[in-house]
Coordinates of C-alpha atoms and ligand atoms in Angstrom, one line a residue:
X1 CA -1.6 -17.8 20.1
X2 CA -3.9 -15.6 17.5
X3 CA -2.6 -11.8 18.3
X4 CA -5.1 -9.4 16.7
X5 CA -2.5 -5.9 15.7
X6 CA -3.9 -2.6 15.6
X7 CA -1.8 0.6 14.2
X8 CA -2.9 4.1 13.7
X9 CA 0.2 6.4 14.7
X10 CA 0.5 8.0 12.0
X11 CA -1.7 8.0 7.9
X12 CA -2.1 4.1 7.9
X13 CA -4.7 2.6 9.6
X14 CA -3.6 -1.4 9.7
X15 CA -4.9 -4.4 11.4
X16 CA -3.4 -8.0 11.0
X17 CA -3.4 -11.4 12.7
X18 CA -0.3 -12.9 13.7
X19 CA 0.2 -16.5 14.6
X20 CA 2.6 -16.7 17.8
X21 CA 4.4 -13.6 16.5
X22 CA 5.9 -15.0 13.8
X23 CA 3.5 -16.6 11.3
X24 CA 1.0 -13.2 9.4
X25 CA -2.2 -14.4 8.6
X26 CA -3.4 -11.0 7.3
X27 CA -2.1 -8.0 7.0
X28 CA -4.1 -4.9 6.2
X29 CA -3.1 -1.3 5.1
X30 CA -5.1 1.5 4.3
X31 CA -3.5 4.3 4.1
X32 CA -4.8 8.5 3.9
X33 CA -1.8 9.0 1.3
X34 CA -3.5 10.6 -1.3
X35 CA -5.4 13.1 0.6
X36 CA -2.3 14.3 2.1
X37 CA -0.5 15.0 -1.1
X38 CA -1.7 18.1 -1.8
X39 CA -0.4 19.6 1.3
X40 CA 3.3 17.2 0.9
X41 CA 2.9 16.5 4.0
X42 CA 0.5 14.5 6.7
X43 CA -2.0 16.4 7.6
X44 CA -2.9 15.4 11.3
X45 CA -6.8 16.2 11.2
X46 CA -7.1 14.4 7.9
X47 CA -5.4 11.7 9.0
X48 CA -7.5 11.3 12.5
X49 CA -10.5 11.8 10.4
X50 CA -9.5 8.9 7.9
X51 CA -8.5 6.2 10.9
X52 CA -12.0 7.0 12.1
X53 CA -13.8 5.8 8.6
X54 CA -11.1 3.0 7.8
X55 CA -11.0 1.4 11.1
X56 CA -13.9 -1.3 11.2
X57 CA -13.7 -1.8 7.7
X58 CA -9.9 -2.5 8.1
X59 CA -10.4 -4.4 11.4
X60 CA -13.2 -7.0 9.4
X61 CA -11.0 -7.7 6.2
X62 CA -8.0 -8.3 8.6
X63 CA -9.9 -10.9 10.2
X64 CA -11.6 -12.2 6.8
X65 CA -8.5 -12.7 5.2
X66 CA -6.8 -14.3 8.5
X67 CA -10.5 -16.7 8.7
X68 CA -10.4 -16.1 12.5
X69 CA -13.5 -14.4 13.7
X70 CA -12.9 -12.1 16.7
X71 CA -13.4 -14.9 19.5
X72 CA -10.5 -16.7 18.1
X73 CA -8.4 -14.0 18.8
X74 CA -6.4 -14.2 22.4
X75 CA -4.6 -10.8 22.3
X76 CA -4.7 -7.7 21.2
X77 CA -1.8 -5.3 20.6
X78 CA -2.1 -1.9 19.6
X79 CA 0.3 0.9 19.1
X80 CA 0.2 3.5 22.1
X81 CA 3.0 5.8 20.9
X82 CA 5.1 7.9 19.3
X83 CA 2.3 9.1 16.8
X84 CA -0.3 11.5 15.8
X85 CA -2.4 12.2 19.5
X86 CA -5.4 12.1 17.6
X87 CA -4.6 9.1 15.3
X88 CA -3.1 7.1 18.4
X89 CA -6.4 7.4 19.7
X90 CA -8.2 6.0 17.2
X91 CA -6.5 2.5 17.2
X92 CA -6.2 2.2 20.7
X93 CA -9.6 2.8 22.0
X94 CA -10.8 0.4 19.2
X95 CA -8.2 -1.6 20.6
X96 CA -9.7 -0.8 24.4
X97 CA -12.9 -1.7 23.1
X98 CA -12.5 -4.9 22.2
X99 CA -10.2 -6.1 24.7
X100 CA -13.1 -4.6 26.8
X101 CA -16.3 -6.4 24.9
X102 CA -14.5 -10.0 24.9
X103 CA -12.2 -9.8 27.8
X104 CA -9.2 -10.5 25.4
X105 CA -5.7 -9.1 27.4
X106 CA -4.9 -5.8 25.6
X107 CA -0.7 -4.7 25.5
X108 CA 0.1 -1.6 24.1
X109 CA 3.5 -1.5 21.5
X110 CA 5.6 1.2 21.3
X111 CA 6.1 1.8 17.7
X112 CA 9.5 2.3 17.4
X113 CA 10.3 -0.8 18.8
X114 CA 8.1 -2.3 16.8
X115 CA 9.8 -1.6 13.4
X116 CA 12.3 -3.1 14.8
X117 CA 11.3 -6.2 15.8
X118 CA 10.0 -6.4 11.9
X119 CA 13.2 -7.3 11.2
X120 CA 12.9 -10.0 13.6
X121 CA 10.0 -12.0 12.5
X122 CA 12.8 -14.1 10.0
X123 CA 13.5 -17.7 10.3
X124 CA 17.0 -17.2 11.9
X125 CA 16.6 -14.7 14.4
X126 CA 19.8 -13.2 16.2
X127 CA 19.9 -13.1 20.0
X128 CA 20.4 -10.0 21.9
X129 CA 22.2 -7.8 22.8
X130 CA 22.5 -6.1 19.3
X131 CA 22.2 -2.8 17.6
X132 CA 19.1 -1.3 16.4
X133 CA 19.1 1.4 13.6
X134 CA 15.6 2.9 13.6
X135 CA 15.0 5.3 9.8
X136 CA 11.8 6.5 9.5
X137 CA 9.9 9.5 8.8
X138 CA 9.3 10.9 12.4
X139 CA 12.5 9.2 13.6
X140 CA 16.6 8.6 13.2
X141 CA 17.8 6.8 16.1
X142 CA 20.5 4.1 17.2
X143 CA 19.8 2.0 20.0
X144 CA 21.8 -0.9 22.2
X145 CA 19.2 -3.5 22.6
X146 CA 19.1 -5.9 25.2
X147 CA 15.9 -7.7 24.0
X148 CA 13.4 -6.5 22.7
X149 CA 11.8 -3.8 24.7
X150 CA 14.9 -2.9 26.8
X151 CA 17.1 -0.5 25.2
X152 CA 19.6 2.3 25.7
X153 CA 19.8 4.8 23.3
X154 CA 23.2 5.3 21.5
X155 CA 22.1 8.6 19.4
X156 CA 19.5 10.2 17.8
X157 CA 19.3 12.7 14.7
X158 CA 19.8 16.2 16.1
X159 CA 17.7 18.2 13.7
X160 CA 15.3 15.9 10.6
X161 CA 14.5 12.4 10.5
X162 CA 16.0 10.9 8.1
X163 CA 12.6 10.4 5.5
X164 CA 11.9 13.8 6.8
X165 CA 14.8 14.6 4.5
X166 CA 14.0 12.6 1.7
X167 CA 10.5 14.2 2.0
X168 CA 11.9 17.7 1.9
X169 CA 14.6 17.3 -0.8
X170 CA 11.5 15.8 -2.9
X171 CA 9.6 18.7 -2.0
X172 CA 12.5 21.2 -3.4
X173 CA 13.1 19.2 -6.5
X174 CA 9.3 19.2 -6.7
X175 CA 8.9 15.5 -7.1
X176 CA 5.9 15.0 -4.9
X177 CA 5.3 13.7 -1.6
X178 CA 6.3 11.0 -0.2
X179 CA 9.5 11.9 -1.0
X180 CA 11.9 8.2 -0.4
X181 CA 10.3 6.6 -2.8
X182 CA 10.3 9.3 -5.7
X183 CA 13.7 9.8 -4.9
X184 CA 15.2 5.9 -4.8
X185 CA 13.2 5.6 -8.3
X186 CA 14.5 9.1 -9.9
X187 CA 18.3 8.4 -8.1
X188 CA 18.4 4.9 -10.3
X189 CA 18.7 7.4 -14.1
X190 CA 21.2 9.3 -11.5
X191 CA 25.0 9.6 -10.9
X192 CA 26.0 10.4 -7.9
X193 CA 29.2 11.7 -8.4
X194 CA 28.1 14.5 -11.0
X195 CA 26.8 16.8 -7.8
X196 CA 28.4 15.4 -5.1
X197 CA 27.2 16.4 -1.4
X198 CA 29.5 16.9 1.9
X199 CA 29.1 13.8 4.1
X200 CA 28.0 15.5 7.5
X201 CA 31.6 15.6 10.0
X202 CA 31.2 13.4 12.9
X203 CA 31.8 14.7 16.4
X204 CA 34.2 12.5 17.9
X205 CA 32.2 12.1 21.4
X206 CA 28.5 11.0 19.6
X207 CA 27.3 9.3 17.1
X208 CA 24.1 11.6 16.5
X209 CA 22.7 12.3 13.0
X210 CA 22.5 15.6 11.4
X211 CA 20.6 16.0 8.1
X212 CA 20.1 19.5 7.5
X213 CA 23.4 20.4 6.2
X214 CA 23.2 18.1 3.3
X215 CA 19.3 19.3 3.0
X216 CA 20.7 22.9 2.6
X217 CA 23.4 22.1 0.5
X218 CA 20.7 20.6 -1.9
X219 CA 19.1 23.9 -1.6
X220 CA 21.7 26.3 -2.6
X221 CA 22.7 23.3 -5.1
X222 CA 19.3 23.5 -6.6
X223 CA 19.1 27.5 -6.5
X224 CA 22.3 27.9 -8.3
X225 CA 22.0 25.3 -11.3
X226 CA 18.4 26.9 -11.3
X227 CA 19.7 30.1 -11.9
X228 CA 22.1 28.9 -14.5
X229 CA 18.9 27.1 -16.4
X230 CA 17.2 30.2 -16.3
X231 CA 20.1 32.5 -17.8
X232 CA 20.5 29.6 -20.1
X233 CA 17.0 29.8 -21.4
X234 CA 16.3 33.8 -20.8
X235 CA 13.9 32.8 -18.2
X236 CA 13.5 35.8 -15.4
X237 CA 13.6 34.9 -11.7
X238 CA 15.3 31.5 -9.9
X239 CA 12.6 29.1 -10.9
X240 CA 13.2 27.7 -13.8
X241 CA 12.6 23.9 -14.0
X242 CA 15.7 21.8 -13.9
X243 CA 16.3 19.4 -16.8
X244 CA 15.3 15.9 -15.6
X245 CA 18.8 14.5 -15.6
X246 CA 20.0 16.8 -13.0
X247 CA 16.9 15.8 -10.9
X248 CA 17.9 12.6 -11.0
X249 CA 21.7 13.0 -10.7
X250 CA 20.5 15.3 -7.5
X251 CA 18.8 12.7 -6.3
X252 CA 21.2 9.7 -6.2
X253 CA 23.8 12.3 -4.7
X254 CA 21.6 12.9 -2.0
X255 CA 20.2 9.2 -1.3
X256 CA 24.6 8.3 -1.3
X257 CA 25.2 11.1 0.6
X258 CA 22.1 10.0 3.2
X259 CA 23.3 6.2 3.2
X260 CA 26.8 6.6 3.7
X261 CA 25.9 8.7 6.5
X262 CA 23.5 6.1 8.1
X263 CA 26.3 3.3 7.3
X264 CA 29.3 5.3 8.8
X265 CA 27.6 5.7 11.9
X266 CA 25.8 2.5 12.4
X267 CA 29.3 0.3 12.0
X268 CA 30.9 3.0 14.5
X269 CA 27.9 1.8 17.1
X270 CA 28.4 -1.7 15.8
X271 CA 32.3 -1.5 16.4
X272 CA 31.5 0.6 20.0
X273 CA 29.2 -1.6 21.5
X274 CA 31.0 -5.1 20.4
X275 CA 27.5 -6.0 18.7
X276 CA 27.8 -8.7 15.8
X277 CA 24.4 -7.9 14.2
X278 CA 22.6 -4.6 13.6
X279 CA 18.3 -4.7 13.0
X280 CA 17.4 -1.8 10.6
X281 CA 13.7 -0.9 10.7
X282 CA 11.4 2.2 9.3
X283 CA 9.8 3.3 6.3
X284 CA 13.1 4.5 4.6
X285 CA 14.8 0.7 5.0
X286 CA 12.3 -0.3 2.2
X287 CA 15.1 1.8 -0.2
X288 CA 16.8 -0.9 -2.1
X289 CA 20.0 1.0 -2.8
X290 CA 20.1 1.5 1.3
X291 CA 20.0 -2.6 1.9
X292 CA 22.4 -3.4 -0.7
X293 CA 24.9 -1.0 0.6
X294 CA 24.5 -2.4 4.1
X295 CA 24.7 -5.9 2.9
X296 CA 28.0 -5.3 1.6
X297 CA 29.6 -2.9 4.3
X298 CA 28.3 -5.4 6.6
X299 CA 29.1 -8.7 5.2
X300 CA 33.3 -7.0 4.2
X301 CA 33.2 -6.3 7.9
X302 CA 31.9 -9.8 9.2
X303 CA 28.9 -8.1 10.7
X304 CA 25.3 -9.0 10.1
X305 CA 22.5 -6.5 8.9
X306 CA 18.9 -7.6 9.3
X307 CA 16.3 -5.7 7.6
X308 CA 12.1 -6.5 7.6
X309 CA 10.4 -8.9 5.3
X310 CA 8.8 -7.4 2.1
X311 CA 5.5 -4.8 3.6
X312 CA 7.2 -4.5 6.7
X313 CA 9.4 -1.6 6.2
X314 CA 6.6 1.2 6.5
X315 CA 4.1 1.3 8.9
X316 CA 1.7 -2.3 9.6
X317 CA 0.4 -3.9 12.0
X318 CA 2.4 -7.0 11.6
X319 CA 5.2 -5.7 13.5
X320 CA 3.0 -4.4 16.3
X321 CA 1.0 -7.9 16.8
X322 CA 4.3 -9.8 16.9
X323 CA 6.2 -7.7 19.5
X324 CA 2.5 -7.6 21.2
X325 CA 2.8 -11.3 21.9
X326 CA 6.5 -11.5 22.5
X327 CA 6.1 -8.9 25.3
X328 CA 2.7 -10.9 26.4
X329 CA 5.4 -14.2 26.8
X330 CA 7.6 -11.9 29.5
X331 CA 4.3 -11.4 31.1
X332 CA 3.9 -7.9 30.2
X333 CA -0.1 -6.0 30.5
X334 CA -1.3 -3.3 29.9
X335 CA -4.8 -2.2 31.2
X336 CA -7.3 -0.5 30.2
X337 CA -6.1 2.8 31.5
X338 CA -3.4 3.1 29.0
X339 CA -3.2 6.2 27.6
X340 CA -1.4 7.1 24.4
X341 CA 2.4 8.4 24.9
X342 CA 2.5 11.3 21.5
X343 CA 6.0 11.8 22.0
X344 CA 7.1 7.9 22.8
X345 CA 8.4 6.7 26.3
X346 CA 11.7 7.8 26.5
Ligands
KG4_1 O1 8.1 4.2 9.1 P1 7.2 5.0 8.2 O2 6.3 4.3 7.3 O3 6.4 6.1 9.0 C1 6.9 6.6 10.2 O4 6.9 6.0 11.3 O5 7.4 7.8 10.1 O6 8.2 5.9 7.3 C2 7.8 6.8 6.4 C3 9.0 7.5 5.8 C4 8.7 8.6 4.8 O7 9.5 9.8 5.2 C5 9.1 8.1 3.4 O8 9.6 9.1 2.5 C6 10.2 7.1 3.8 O9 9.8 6.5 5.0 N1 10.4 6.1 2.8 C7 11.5 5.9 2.0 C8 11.3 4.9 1.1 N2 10.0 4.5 1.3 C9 9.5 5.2 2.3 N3 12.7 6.6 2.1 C10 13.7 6.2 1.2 N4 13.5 5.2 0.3 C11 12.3 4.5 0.2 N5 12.1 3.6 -0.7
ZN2 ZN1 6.7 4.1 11.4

């Protein structure tokens, strides 16, 4: 079955075609990126505004590269929520439309779940039930998973997501936006025990994430060696550049500090809910220093971490056409009333 992916949650505007869920036959991302950089941070307007241009274009190279044309395809799924309202609304009423114009069967993907099922579309797939650990920019989440769309969750973060964090540290150190990436690249010149960071205490009755204590501790961190630069070099005020080393020794504190926090409490859910196999999804599981570390807490602990395929970490629409068509098998529609859900179903 050719399932025809559409997702525009956020400042990627993605399309793909995906053989019986498993098998991508395209997968196309533009993304709003640079227009957002000035501002380090997405700017929703711009974003809506750039979904609206990149749509069709995206939509006809999807199906170029895939060589289906649009009557070949016999599902479409499309990303209904948690996003941008205005960006949501893009993708699904292109979506609408077409399941409308060729009487395809539309389902709509909720796109948490859908980075996790990315980690799903491997050769050996795990069965259920299992843990889901869900790091991306909008989200920090662990969930007990039955299947795939029927979850509890186990905890959430209680203040940032966790590439929230990475964005805003990169924002202090003035690195540029988005953060995760500048700060896995700067945190390899690093040490992470030059500057080291308190790992966030764990309250002995959840399992919820907190990352604004280690985000303020980079602050006053930062203020005070900035202070110290500036005497150093008779500079006036706290704003003195730091010296790139400290940057980067900064930065691999923080990305330990973040990953040890993410590991501690994902083998505590692991352990909890007797699961043998944890599915990590979201734009900050494309951090290389974050898989290897799981690998090997996992694999000492005889546990198994899953993570997605290469380009399906961050946002695509991959992930959303496979799930699409795995829900389509449990005989799950959605019509063409289906609004967009901002916030997410909880
Ligand atoms: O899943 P995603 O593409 O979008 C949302 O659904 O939010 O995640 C984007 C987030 C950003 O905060 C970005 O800084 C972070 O993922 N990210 C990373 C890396 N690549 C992207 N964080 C850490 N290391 C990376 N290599
Ligand atoms: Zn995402």
């Amino acid at each position: 079955m050719l399932t025809l992916g559409i997702e525009t949650s956020c400042d990627e505007t993605a399309c793909a075609v995906v053989k019986n869920g498993k098998e991508i036959l395209s997968n196309i991302v533009a993304t709003s990126l640079e227009d957002h950089k000035p501002y380090g941070g997405v700017v929703p307007e711009i974003a809506c505004r750039s979904h609206v241009e990149s749509i069709a274009p995206v939509l006809k190279k999807s199906l170029r590269e895939a060589e289906v044309s649009l009557d070949e395809i016999q599902l479409i799924a499309s990303t209904y929520g948690p996003g941008l309202p205005g960006s949501l609304l893009v993708g699904l009423s292109t979506a609408k439309a077409i399941s409308f114009a060729k009487d395809i069967p539309l389902i709509g993907v909720d796109h948490i779940q859908a980075h996790l099922y990315a980690s799903l579309m491997t050769d050996r797939p795990p069965s259920f039930p299992l843990v889901g650990l869900v790091i991306s920019g909008g989200h920090t989440s662990l969930l007990w998973m039955r299947d795939v769309h029927r979850f509890k969750r186990i905890a959430e973060t209680q203040d940032d997501a966790c590439g929230e964090a990475f964005d805003k540290v990169a924002k202090m150190l003035k690195l540029g936006y988005p953060g995760g990436p500048l700060i896995e690249k700067r945190s390899r010149e690093g040490n992470p025990k030059t500057i080291p960071l308190p790992l966030p205490k764990l309250n002995e009755t959840s399992l919820d994430f907190s990352f604004s204590g280690i985000k303020t501790a980079v602050l006053y961190k930062v203020r005070e060696l900035e202070k110290v630069q500036g005497t150093r070099y008779k500079v006036q005020g706290g704003n003195h550049s730091l010296p790139p080393s400290i940057v980067n020794d900064i930065c691999a504190s923080f990305q330990h500090v973040v990953i040890e926090t993410l590991l501690r409490n994902a083998l505590l859910a692991c352990r909890r809910y007797h699961a043998k196999t944890l599915l990590v999804g979201g734009g900050v599981s494309a951090n290389q220093k974050l898989r290897s570390a799981f690998q090997t807490r996992f694999r000492n602990e005889g546990l198994r971490v899953l993570f997605p395929p290469k380009g399906l970490s961050l946002d695509n629409a991959a992930m959303v056409a496979g799930l699409g068509y795995r829900l389509y098998q449990k005989g799950i529609r959605s019509s063409l009333e289906l609004s967009c859900e901002p916030l997410g179903v909880r």
